[in-house]
CSV table of C-alpha atoms in Angstrom, one decimal:
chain,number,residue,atom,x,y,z
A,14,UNK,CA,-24.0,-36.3,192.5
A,15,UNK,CA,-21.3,-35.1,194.4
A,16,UNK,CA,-22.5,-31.4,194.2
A,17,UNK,CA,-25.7,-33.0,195.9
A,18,UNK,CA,-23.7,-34.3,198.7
A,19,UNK,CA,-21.7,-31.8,199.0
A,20,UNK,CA,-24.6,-29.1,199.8
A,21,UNK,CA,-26.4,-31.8,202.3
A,22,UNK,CA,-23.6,-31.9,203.8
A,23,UNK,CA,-23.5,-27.9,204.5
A,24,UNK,CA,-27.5,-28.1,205.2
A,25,UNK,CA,-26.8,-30.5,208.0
A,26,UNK,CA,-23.9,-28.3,209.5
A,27,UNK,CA,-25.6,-25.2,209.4
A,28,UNK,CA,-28.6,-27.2,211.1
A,29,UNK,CA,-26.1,-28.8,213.7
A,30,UNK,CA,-24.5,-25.2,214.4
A,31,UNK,CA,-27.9,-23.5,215.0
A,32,UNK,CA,-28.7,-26.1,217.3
A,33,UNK,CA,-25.7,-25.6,219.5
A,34,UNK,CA,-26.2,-22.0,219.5
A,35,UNK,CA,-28.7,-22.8,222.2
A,36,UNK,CA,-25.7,-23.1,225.1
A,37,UNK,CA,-25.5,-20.6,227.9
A,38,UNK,CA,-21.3,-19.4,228.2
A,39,UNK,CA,-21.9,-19.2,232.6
A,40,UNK,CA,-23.5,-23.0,232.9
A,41,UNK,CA,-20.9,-24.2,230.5
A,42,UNK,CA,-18.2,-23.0,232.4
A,43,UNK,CA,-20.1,-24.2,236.1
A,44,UNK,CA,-20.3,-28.0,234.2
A,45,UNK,CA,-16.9,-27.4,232.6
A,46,UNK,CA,-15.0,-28.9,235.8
A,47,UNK,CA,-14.7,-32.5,235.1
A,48,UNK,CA,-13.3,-31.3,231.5
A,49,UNK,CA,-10.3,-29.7,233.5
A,50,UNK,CA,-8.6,-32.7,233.9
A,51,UNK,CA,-8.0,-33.5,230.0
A,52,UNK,CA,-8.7,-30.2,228.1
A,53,UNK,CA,-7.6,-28.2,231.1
A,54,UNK,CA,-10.0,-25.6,232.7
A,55,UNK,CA,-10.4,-22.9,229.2
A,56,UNK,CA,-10.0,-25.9,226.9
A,57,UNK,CA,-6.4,-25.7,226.4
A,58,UNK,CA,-5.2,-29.3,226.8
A,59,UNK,CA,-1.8,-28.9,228.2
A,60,UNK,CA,-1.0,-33.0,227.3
A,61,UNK,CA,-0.9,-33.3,223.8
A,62,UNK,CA,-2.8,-36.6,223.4
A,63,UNK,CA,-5.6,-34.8,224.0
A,64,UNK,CA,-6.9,-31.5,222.2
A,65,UNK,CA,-7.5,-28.2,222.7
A,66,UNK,CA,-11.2,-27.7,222.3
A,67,UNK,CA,-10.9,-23.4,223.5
A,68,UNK,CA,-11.8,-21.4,220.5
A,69,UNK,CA,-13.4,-24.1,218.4
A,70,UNK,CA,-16.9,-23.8,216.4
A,71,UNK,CA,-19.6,-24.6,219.3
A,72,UNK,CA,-21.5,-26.7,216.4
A,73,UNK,CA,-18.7,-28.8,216.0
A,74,UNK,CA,-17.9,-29.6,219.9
A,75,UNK,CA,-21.3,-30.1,220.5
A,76,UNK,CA,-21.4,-32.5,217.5
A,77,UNK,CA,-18.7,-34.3,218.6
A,78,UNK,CA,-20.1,-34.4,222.5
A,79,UNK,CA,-23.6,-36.1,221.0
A,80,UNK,CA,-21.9,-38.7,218.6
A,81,UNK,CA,-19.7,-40.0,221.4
A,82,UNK,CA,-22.4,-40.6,223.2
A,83,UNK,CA,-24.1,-42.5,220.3
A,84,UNK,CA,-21.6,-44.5,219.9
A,85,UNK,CA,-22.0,-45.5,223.2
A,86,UNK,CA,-25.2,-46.0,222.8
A,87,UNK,CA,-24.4,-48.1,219.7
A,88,UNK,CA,-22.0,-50.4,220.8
A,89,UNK,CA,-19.7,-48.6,218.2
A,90,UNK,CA,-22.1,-49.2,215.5
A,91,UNK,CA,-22.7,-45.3,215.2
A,92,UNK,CA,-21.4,-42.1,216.1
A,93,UNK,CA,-17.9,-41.8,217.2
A,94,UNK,CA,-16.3,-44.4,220.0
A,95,UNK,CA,-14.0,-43.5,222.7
A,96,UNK,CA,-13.7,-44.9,225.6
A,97,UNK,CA,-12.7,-42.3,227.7
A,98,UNK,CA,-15.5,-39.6,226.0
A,99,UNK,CA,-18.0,-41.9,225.8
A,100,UNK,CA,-17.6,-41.9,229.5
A,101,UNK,CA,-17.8,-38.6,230.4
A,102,UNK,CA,-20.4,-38.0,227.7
A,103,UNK,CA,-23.0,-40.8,228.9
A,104,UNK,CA,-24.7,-38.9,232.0
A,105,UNK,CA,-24.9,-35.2,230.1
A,106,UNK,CA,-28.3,-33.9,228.9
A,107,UNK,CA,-28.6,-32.3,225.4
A,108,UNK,CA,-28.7,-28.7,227.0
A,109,UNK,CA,-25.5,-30.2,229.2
A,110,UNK,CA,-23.7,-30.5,226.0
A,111,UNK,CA,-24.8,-27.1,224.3
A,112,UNK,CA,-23.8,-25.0,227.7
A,113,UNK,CA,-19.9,-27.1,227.2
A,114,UNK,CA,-20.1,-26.4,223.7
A,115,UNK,CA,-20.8,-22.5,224.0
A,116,UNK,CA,-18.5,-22.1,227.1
A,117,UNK,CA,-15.2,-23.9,225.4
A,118,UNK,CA,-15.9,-22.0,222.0
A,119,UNK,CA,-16.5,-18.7,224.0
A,120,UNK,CA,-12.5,-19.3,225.0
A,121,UNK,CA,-9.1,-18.6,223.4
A,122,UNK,CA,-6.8,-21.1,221.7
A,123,UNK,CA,-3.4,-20.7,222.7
A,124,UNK,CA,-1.0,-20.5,220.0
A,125,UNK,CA,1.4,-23.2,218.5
A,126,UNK,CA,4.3,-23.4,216.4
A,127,UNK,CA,5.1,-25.2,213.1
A,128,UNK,CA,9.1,-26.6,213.0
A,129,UNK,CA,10.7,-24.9,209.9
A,130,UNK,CA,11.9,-28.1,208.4
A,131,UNK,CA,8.1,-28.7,207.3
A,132,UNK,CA,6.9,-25.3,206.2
A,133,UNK,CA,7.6,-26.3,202.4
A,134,UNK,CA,5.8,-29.4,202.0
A,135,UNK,CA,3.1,-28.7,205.0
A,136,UNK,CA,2.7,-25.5,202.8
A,137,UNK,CA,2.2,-26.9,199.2
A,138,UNK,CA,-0.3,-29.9,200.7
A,139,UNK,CA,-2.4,-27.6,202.8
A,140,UNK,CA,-2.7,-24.8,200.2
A,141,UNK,CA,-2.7,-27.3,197.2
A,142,UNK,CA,-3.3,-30.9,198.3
A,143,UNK,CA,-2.5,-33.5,194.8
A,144,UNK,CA,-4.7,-33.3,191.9
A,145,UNK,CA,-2.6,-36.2,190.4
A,146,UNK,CA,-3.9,-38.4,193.4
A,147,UNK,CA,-7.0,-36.8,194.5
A,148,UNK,CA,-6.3,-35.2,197.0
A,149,UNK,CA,-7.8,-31.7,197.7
A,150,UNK,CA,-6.3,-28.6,199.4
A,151,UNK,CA,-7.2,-28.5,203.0
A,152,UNK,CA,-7.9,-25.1,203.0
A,153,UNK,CA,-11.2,-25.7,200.7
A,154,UNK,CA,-12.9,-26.5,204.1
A,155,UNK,CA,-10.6,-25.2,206.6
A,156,UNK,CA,-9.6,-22.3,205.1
A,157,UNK,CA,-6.0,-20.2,204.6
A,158,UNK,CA,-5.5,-19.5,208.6
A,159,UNK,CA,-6.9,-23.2,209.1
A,160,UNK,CA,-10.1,-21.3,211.0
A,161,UNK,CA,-12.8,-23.5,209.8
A,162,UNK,CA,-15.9,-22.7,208.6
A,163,UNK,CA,-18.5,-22.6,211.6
A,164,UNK,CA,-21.8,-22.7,209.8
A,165,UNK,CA,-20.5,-26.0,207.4
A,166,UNK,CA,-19.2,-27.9,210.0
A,167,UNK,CA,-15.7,-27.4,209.3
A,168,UNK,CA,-13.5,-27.2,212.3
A,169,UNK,CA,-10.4,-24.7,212.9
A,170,UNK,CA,-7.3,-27.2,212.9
A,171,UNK,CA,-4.5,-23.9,213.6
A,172,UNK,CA,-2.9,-23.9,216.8
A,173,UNK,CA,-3.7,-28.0,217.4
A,174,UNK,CA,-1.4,-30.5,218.7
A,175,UNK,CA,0.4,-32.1,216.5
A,176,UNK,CA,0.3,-35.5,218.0
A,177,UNK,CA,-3.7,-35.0,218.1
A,178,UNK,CA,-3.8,-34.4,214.6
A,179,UNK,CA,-2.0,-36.9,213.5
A,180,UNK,CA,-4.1,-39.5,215.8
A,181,UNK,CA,-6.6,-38.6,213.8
A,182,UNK,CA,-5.7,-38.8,210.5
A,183,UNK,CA,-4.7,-42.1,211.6
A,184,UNK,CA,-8.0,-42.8,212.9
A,185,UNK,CA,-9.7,-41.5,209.9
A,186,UNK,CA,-7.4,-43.4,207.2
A,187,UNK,CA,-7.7,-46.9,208.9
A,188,UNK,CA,-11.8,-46.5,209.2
A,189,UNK,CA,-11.7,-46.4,213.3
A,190,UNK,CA,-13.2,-43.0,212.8
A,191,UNK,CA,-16.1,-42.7,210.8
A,192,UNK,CA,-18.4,-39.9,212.0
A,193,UNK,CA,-16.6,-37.2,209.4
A,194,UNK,CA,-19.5,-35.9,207.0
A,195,UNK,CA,-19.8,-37.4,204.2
A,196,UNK,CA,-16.5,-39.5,204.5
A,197,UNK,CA,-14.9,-36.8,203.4
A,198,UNK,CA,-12.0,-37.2,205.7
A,199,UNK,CA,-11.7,-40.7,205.3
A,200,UNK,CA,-11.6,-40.1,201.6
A,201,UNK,CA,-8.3,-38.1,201.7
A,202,UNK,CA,-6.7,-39.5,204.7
A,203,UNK,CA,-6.6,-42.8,202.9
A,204,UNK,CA,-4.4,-40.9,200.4
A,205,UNK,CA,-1.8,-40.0,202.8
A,206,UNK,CA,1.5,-41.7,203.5
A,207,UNK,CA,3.0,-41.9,206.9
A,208,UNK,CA,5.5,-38.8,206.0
A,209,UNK,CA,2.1,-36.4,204.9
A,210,UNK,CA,0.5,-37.4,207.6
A,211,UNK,CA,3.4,-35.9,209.7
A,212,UNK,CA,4.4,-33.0,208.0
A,213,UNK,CA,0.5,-32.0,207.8
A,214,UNK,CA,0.0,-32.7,211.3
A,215,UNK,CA,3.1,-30.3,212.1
A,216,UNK,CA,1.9,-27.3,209.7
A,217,UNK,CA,-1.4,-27.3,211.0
A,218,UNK,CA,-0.2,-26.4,214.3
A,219,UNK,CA,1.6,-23.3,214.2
A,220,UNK,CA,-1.1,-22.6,210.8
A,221,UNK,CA,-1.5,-18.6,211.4
């Protein structure tokens, strides 16, 4: 069963990636200014509360961009709800959010670090997760550089803020996130102490 769910759950990212392949880079950039403020103008968020969204998958921004404004939508009961996104998100057309998707992947990530003091541990959970407790290796989805997998929906996590990271894992493990596919995310966050949940967050960031 959970082969099954596993290869809907690659059907529906390829289908989600092909659609956002549909953005034009030049519009993207034109409706990109009231992004500037947060992610900064090429998507590399300067505030660390916020992410960097240069360089990522353009099926996974533009996923993102379409569940916040669901949720919104929703009242919360789908999609994914933020106040401040669901915001922005509310007056963009579909073809809004595939020219922001194509312009923000079309950019370059700038580069972070990961504090020595972590390497081990980051290192052994990332490349090995805990078969004792269920918890798999994150680089089954987001591969050894922490790249992602575009065409499954997997998102890169290298180079990310630490303190966005760990907001989300936070978000994931108490259920205030939900629009992972599959739950997977929620699965193996739940897993994670406080101190994982750190030291992963901290990896990931400088994750070459």
């Amino acid at each position: 069963m959970r082969n099954i769910a596993l290869s809907l759950t690659m059907l529906f990212g390829l289908i989600g990636s092909a659609q956002a392949t549909d953005g034009d880079v030049e519009a993207g950039k034109t409706k990109s200014a009231t992004c500037a403020a947060c992610h900064g103008p090429d998507g590399n968020a300067t505030i660390a509360m916020y992410p960097k969204i240069a360089g990522q998958h353009a099926g996974y921004i533009y996923k993102q961009l379409k569940e916040f404004k669901l949720a919104m939508e929703t009242g919360g009961k789908e999609g994914r709800m933020n106040a401040v996104m669901g915001g922005m998100v509310m007056p963009l057309s579909d073809q809004d959010m595939k020219d922001l998707s194509a312009y923000f992947a079309s950019q370059t990530m700038t580069a972070g670090s990961t504090p020595e003091d972590v390497i081990p541990a980051g290192q052994a959970l990332y490349r090995g997760g805990d078969m004792e407790r269920g918890i798999p290796a994150c680089q089954a989805c987001h591969g050894p550089r922490g790249v992602g997998q575009s065409l499954a929906g997997f998102p890169k996590v290298s180079f990310q803020h630490p303190e966005y990271i760990k907001s989300q894992l936070e978000l994931f493990r108490s259920g205030e996130r939900a629009n992972d596919m599959n739950g997977m995310m929620q699965d193996i966050a739940v897993k994670l102490t406080d101190k994982e949940i750190d030291i992963i967050s901290k990896y990931m960031a400088g994750l070459h």
